Coordinates of C-alpha atoms in Angstrom, one line a residue:
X1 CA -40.9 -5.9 -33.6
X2 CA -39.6 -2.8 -32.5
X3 CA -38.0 -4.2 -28.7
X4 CA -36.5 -6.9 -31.2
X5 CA -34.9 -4.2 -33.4
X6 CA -33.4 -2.2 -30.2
X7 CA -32.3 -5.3 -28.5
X8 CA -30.1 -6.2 -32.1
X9 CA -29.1 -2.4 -32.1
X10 CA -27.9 -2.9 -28.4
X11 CA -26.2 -6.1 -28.9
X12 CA -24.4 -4.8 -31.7
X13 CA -23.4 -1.8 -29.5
X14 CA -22.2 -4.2 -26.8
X15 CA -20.1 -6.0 -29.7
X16 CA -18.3 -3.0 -30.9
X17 CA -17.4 -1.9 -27.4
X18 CA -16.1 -5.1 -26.4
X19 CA -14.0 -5.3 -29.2
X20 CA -12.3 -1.9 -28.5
X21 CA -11.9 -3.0 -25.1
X22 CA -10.1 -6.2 -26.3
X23 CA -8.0 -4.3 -28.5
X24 CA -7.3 -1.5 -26.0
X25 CA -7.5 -2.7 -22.5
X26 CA -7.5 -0.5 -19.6
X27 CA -3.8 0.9 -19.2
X28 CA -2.6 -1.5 -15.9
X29 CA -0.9 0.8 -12.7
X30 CA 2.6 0.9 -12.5
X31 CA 3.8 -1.7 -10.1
X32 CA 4.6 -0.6 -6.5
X33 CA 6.5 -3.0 -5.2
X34 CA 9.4 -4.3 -6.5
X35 CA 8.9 -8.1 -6.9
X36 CA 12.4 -9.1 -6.8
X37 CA 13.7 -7.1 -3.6
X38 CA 15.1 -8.7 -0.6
X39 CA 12.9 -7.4 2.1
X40 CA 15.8 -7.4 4.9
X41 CA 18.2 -5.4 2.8
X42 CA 15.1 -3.0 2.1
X43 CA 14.7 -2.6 5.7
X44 CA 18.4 -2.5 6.5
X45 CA 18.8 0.7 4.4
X46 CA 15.5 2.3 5.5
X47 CA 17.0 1.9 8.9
X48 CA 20.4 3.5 8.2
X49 CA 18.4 6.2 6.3
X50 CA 16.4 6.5 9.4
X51 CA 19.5 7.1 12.3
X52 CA 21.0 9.6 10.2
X53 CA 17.5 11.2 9.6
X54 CA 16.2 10.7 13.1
X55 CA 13.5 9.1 11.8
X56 CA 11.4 6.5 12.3
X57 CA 10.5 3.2 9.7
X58 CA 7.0 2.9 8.2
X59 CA 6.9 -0.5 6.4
X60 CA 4.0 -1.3 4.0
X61 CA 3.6 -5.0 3.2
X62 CA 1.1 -5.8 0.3
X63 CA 1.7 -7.3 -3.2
X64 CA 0.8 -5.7 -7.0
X65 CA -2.3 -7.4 -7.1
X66 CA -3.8 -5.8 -4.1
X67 CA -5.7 -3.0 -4.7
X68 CA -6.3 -1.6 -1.3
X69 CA -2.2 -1.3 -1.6
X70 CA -2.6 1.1 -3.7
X71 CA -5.1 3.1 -2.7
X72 CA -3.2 3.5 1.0
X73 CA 0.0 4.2 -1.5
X74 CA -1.9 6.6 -3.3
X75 CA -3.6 8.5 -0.6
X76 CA 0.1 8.3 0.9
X77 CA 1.2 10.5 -2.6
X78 CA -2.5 12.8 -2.7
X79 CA -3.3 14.0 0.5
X80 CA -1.1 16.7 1.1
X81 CA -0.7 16.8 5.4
X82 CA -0.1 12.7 5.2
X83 CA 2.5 13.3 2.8
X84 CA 4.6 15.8 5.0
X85 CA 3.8 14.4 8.3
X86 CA 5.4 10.7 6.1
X87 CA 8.3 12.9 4.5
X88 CA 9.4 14.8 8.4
X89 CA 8.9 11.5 10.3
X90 CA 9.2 9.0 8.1
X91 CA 11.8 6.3 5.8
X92 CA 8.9 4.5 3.5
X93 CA 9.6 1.2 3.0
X94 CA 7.2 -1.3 0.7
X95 CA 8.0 -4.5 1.2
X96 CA 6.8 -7.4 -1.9
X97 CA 4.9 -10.6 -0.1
X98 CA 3.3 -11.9 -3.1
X99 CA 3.6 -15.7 -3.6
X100 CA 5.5 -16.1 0.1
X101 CA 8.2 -13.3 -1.3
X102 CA 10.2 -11.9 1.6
X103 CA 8.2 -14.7 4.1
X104 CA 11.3 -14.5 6.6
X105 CA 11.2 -10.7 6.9
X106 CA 7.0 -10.9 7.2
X107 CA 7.8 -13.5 10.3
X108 CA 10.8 -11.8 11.9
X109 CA 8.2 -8.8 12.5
X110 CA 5.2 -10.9 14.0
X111 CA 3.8 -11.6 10.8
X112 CA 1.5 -8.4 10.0
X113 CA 0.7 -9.8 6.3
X114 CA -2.0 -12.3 8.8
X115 CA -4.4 -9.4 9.3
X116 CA -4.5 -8.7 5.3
X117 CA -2.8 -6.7 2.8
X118 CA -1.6 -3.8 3.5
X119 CA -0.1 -4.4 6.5
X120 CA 1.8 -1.6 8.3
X121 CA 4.5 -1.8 11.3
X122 CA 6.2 1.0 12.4
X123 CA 10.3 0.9 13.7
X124 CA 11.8 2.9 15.2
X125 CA 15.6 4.2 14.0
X126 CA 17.3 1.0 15.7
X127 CA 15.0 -1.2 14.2
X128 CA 12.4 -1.7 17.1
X129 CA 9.1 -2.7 16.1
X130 CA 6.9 -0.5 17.8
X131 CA 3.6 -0.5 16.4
X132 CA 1.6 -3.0 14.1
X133 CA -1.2 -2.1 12.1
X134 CA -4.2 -3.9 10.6
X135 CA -4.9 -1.2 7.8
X136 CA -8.5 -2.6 7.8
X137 CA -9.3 -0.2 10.9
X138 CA -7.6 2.7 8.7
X139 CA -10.6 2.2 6.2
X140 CA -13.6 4.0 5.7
X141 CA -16.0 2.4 3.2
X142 CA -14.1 1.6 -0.1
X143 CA -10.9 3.9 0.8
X144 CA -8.6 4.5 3.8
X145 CA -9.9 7.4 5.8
X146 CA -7.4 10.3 5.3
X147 CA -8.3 11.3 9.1
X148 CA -7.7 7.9 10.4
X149 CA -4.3 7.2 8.7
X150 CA -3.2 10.9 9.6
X151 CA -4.0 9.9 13.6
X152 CA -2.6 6.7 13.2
X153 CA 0.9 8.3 11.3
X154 CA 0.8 11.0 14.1
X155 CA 0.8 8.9 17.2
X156 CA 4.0 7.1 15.9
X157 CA 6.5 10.0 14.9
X158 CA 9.9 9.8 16.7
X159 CA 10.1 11.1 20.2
X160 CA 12.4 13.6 20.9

């Protein structure tokens, strides 16, 4: 009688917290790409920003539903040595491909969105894509490896 007891005394636990959760859901992240942006006109500033900066492009396709978008985005904002290596060497660029969005900007660049979401390329000031990235091989378990993405940001700053 006394399992029976704990069991209703559990179930009604279960209840009330599943109501609160109904009536206060998780707060939702702030989106991080802008759904309604033209992809080549995000691009086409990056790049301008990029000769006068003598910098090179970094261009992050993924969609607000991705959740490995965000953590590579958020890493990008927390680790402190990606974030200046990104802010000497790099115009940012995230590009929305949710729903076919921005399609014709995903295929003028070899289509990176095949290998999964994020996907990374890399252009230099004139608008030269010189690397492509699967950000898959930037993981490490169930985050991107701060190590790997710092290597991988590294190898691609601007010559000269």
């Amino acid at each position: 009688m006394k399992a029976i007891l704990i069991s209703f005394a559990t179930l009604a636990l279960i209840a009330s917290a599943t109501a609160q959760l109904a009536t206060h859901p998780a707060p939702k992240k702030e989106p991080i790409y802008d759904i309604k942006a033209d992809g080549k006109t995000q691009i086409d500033r990056a790049l301008a920003q990029a000769k006068a900066s003598k910098k090179n492009v970094l261009v992050q396709f993924g969609a607000n539903w991705c959740g490995w978008c965000y953590k590579l985005h958020d890493l990008f904002a927390a680790d402190k040595q990606i974030g200046e290596v990104l802010k000497k060497n790099y115009v940012v660029v995230l590009i929305d491909v949710d729903q076919n969005h921005n399609s014709e900007t995903n295929l003028k660049y070899g289509n990176p969105s095949q290998f999964g979401l994020p996907a990374i390329i890399v252009l230099d000031a004139s608008g030269k894509l010189i690397k492509t990235q699967d950000s898959g091989k930037l993981e490490d378990g169930p985050k991107h490896s701060p190590e790997k993405v710092l290597a991988f940001l590294k190898s691609w700053v601007p010559k000269g």
